[in-house]
C-alpha atoms as a printed R data frame, in Angstrom:
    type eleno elety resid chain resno       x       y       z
1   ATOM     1    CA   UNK     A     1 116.490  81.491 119.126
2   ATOM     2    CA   UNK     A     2 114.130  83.858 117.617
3   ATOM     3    CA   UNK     A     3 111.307  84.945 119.040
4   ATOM     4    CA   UNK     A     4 108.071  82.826 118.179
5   ATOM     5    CA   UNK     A     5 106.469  83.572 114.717
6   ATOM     6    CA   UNK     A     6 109.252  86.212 114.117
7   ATOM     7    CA   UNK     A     7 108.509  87.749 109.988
8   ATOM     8    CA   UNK     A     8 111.149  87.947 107.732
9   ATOM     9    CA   UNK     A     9 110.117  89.613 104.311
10  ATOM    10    CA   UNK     A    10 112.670  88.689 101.746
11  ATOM    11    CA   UNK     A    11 113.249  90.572  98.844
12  ATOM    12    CA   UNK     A    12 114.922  89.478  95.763
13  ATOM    13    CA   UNK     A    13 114.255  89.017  91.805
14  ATOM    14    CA   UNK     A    14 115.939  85.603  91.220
15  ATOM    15    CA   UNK     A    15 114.069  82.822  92.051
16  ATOM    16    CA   UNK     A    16 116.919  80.489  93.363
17  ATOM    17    CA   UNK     A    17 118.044  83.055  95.315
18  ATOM    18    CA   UNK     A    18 114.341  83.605  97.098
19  ATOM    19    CA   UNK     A    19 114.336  79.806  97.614
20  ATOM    20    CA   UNK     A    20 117.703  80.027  99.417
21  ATOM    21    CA   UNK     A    21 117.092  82.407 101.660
22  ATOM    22    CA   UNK     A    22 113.833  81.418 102.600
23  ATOM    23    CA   UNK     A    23 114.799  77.926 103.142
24  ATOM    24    CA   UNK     A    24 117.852  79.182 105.793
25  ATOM    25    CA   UNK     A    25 115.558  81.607 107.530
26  ATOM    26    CA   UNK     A    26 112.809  78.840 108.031
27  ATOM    27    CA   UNK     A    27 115.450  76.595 109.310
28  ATOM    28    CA   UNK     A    28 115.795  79.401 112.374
29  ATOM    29    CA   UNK     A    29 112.035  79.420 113.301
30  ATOM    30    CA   UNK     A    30 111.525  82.318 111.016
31  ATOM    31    CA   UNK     A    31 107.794  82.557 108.934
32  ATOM    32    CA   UNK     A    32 108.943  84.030 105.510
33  ATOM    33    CA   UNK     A    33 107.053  86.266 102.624
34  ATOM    34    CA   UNK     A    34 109.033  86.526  99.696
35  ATOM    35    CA   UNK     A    35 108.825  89.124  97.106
36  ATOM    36    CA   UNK     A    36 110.079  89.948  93.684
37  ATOM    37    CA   UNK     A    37 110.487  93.644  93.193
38  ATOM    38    CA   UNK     A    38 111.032  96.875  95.688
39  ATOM    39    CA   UNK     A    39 107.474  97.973  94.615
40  ATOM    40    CA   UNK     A    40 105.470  94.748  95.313
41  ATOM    41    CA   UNK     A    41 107.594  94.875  98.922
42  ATOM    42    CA   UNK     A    42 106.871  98.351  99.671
43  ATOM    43    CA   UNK     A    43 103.002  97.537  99.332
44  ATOM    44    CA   UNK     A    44 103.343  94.522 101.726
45  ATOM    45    CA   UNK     A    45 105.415  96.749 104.331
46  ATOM    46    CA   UNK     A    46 102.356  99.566 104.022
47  ATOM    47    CA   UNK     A    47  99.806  96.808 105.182
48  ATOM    48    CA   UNK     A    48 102.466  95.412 107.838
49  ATOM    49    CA   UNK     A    49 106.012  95.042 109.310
50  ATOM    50    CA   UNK     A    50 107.441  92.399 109.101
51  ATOM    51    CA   UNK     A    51 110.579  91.619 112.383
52  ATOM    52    CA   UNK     A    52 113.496  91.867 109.719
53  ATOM    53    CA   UNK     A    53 113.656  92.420 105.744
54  ATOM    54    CA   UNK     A    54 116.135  90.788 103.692
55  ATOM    55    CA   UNK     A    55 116.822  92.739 100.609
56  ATOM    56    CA   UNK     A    56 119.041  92.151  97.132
57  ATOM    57    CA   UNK     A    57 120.732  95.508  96.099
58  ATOM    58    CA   UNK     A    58 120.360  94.219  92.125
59  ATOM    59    CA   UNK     A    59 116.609  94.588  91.808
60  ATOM    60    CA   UNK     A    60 114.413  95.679  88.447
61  ATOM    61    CA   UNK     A    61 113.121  99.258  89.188
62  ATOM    62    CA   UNK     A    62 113.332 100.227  92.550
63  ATOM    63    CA   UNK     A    63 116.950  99.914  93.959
64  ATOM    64    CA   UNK     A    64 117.748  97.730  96.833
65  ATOM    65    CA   UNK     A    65 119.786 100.711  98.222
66  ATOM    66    CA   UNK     A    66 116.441 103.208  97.106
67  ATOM    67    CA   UNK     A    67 113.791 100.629  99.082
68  ATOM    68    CA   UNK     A    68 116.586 100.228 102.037
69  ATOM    69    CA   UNK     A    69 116.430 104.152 102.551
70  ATOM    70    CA   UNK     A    70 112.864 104.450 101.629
71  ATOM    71    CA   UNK     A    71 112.217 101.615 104.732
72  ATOM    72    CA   UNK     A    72 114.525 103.253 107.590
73  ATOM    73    CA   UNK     A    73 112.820 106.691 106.603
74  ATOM    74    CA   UNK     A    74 109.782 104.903 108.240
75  ATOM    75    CA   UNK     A    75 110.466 102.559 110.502
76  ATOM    76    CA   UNK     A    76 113.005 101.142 112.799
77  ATOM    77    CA   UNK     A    77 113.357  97.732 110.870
78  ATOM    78    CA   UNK     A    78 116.749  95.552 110.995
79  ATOM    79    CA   UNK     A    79 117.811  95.164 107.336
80  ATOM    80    CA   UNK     A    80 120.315  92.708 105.684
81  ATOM    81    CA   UNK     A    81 121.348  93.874 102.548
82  ATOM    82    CA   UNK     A    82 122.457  90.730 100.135
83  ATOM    83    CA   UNK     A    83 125.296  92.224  97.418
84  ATOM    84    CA   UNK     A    84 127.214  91.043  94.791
85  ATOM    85    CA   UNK     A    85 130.637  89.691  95.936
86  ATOM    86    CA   UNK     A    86 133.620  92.052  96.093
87  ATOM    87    CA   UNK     A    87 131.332  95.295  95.356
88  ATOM    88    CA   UNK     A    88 132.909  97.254  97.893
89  ATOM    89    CA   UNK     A    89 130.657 100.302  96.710
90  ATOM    90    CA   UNK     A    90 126.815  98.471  97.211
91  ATOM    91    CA   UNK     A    91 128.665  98.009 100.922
92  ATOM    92    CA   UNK     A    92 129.290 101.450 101.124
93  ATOM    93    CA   UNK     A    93 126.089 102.712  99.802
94  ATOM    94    CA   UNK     A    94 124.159  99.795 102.048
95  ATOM    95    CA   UNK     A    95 126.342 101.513 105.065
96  ATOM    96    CA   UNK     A    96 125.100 105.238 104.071
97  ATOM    97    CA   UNK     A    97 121.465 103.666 103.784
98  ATOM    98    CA   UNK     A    98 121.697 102.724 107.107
99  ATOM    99    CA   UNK     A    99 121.721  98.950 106.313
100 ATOM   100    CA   UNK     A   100 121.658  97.259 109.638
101 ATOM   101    CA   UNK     A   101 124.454  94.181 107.721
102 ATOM   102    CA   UNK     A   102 124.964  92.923 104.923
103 ATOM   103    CA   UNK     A   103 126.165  89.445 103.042
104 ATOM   104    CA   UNK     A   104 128.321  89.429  99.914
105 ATOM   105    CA   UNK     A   105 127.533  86.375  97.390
106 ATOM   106    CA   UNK     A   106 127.733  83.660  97.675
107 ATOM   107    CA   UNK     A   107 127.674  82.815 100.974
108 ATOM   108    CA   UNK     A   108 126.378  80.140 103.350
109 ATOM   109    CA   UNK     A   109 122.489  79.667 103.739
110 ATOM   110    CA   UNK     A   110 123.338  79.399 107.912
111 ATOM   111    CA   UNK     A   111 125.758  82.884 108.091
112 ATOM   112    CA   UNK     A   112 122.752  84.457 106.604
113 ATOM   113    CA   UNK     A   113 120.493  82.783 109.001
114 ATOM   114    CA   UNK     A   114 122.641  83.376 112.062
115 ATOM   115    CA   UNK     A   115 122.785  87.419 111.051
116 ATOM   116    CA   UNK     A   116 119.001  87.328 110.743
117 ATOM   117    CA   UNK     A   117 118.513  85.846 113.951
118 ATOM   118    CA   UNK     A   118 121.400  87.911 115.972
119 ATOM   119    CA   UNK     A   119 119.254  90.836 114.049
120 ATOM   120    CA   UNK     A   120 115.800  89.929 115.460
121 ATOM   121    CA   UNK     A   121 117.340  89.179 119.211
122 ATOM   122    CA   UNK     A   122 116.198  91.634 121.830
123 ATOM   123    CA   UNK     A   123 118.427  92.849 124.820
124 ATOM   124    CA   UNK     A   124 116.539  91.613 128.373
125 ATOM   125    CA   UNK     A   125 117.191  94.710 130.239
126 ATOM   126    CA   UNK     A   126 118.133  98.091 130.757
127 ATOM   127    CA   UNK     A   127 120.980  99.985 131.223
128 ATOM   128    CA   UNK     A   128 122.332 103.143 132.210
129 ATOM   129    CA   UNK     A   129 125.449 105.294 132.957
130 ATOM   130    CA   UNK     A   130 126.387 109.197 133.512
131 ATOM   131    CA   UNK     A   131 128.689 111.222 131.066
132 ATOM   132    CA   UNK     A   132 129.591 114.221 131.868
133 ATOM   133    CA   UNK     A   133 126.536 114.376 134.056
134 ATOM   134    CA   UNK     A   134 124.233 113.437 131.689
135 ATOM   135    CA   UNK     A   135 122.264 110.253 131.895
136 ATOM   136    CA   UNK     A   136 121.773 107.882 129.196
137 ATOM   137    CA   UNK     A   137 119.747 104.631 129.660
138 ATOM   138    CA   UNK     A   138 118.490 102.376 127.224
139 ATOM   139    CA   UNK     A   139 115.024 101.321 126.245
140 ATOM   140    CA   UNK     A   140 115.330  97.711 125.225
141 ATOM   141    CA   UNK     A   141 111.374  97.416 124.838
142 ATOM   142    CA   UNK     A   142 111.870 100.227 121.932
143 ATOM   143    CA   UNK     A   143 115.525 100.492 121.193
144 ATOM   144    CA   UNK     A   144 115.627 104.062 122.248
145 ATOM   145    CA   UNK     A   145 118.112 105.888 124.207
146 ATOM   146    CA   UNK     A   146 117.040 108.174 126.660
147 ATOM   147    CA   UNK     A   147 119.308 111.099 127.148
148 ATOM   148    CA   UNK     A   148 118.541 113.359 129.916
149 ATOM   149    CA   UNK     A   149 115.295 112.662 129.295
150 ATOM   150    CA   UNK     A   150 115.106 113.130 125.867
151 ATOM   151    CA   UNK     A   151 113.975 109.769 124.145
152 ATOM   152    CA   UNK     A   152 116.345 109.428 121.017
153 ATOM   153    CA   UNK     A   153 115.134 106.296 118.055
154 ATOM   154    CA   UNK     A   154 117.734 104.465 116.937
155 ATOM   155    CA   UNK     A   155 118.511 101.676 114.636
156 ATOM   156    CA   UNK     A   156 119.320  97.981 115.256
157 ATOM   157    CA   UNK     A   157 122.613  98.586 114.347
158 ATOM   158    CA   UNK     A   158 123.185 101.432 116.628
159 ATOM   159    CA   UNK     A   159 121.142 100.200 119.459
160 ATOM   160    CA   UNK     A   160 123.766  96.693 119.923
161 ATOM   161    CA   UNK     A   161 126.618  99.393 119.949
162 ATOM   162    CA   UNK     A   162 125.723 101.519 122.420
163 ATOM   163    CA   UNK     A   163 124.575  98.684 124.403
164 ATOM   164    CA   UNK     A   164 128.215  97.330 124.137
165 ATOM   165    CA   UNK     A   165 130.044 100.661 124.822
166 ATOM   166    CA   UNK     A   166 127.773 100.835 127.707
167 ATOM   167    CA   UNK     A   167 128.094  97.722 129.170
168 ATOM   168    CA   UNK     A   168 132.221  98.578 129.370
169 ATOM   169    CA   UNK     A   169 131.850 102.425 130.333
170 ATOM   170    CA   UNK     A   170 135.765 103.671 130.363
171 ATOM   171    CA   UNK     A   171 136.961 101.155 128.314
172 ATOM   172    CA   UNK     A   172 137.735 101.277 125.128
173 ATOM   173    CA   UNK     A   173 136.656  98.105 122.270
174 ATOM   174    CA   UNK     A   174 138.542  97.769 119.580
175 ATOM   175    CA   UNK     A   175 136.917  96.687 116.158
176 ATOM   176    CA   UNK     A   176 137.359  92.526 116.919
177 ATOM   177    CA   UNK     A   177 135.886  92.910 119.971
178 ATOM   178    CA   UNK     A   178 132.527  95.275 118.748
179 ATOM   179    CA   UNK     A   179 131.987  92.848 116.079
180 ATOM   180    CA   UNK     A   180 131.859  89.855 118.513
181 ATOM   181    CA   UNK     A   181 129.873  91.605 121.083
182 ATOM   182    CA   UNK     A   182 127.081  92.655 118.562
183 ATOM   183    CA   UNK     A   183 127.267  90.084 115.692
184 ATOM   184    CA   UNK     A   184 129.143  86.757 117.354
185 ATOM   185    CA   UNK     A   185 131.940  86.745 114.666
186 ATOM   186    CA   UNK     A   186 135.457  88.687 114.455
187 ATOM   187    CA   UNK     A   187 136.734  91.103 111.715
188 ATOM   188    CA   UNK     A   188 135.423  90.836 107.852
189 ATOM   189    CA   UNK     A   189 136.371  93.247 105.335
190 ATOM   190    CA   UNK     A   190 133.871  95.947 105.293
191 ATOM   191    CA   UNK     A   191 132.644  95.983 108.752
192 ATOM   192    CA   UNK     A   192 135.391  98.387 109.996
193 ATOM   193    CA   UNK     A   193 133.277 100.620 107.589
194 ATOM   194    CA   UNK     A   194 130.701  99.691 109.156
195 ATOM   195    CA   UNK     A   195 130.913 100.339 112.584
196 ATOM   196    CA   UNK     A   196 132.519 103.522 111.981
197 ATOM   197    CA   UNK     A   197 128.919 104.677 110.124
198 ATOM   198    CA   UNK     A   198 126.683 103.880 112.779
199 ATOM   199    CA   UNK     A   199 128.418 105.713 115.619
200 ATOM   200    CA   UNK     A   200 128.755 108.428 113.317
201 ATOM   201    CA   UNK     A   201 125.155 108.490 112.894
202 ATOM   202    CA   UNK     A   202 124.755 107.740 116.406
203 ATOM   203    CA   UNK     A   203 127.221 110.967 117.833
204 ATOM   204    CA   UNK     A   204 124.507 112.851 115.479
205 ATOM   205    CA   UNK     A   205 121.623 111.545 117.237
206 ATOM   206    CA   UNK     A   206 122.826 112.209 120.626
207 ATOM   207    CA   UNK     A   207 124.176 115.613 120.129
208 ATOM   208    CA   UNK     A   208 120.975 116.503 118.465
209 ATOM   209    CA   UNK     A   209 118.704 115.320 122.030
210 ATOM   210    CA   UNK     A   210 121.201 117.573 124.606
211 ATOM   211    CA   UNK     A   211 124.300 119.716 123.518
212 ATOM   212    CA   UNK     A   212 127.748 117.804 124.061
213 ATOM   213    CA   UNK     A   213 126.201 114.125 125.040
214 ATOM   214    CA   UNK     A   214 127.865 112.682 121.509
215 ATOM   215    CA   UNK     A   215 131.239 113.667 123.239
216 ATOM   216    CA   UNK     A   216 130.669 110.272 125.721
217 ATOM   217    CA   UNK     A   217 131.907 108.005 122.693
218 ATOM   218    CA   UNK     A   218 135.351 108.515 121.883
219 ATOM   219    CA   UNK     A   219 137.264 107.283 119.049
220 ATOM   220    CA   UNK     A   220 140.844 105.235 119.977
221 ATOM   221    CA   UNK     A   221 142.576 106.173 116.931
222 ATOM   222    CA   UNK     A   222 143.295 103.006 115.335
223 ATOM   223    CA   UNK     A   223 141.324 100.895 117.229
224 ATOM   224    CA   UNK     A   224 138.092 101.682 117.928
225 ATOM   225    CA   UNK     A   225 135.988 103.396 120.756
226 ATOM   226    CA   UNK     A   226 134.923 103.764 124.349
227 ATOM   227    CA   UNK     A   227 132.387 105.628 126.262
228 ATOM   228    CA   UNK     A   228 133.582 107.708 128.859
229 ATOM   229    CA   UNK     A   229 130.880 107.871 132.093
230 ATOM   230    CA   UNK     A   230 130.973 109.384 135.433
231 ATOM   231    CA   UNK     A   231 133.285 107.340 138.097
232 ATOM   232    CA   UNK     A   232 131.126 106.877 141.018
């Protein structure tokens, strides 16, 4: 479940729509504040953060894609981005915004809920392997990765990845089985796309903290990845 009192600010200009996804949230233990532009959102998230923010891309002014960006920018907050169905390009641009995942209308009041609460859920404990001797462990308290010491921030998104590639050092996960390992559901068009983003972003991160530590996830052309660590 989620954890107690978890804050879900939801983001959206129709009024139907608000009502919808409030109502599925609350029916996972979530407390909701809905809002009905970017701007009046933004204000709210200046005075506090709310545990997850789910956001329409179709908004008057501000751009869900412009207040997505704006958000990870500042904080590490999980994001669903709700689009239009079959607009393959507000995926895209929710992907390159770092969108943590995203639902396509219409869809079912309890997938959304589900995502949310997957979204909010915290790994228990830590873990850690050697690549290339070079030690990464995660932070679960923070959703860092330490790299030889060097604390690297990363998103929601990135942090259930790693975890997973982690948790099977050597072996390589193919698409299916990264998408039920982070997200409890198998393959959906556009999350291929997905995927492929974040550990791009990640391999970034990493090779940014200590020279050659983004070489520990490898792509298996076709399939997916794997993170290659120290036998011991």
């Amino acid at each position: 479940m989620t954890t107690p009192h978890s804050l879900a600010f939801v983001v959206d200009d129709e009024p139907a729509m608000l009502d919808i996804v409030t109502f599925a949230l609350e029916t996972q233990g979530f407390t909701t504040e809905s809002f009905r532009s970017a701007e009046t959102a933004w204000t709210a998230l200046e005075r506090s953060r709310p545990d997850l923010v789910v956001l329409d891309i179709m908004l008057p002014g501000i751009s869900g894609i412009s207040l997505c960006q704006r958000i990870k920018s500042r904080w590490d907050l999980p994001v669903i981005l709700v689009t239009a169905k079959g607009e393959v390009s507000d995926r895209i641009a929710g992907l390159e915004a770092e969108a943590d995942d995203y639902v396509a209308k219409p869809f079912h009041p309890r997938e959304l809920a589900l995502r949310a609460q997957r979204l909010v859920r915290r790994p228990e404990s830590s873990r850690a392997v050697v690549t290339s001797g070079v030690r990464l462990e995660l932070d679960p308290a923070s959703h860092d990765v330490i790299v030889a010491a060097e604390r690297v921030s990363l998103t929601n998104t990135e942090y259930k990845l790693l975890a997973a590639l982690m948790a099977h050092p050597n072996s390589p996960l193919d698409f299916s089985q990264l998408l039920l390992m982070c997200w409890g559901e198998y393959d959906r068009h556009g999350d291929r796309e997905m995927i492929k983003a974040a550990v791009y972003r990640m391999r970034h991160k990493l090779e940014a903290a200590v020279t050659g530590s983004s070489a520990a996830i490898e792509s298996v052309r076709g399939t997916g990845y794997l993170l290659r660590a120290d036998r011991t």
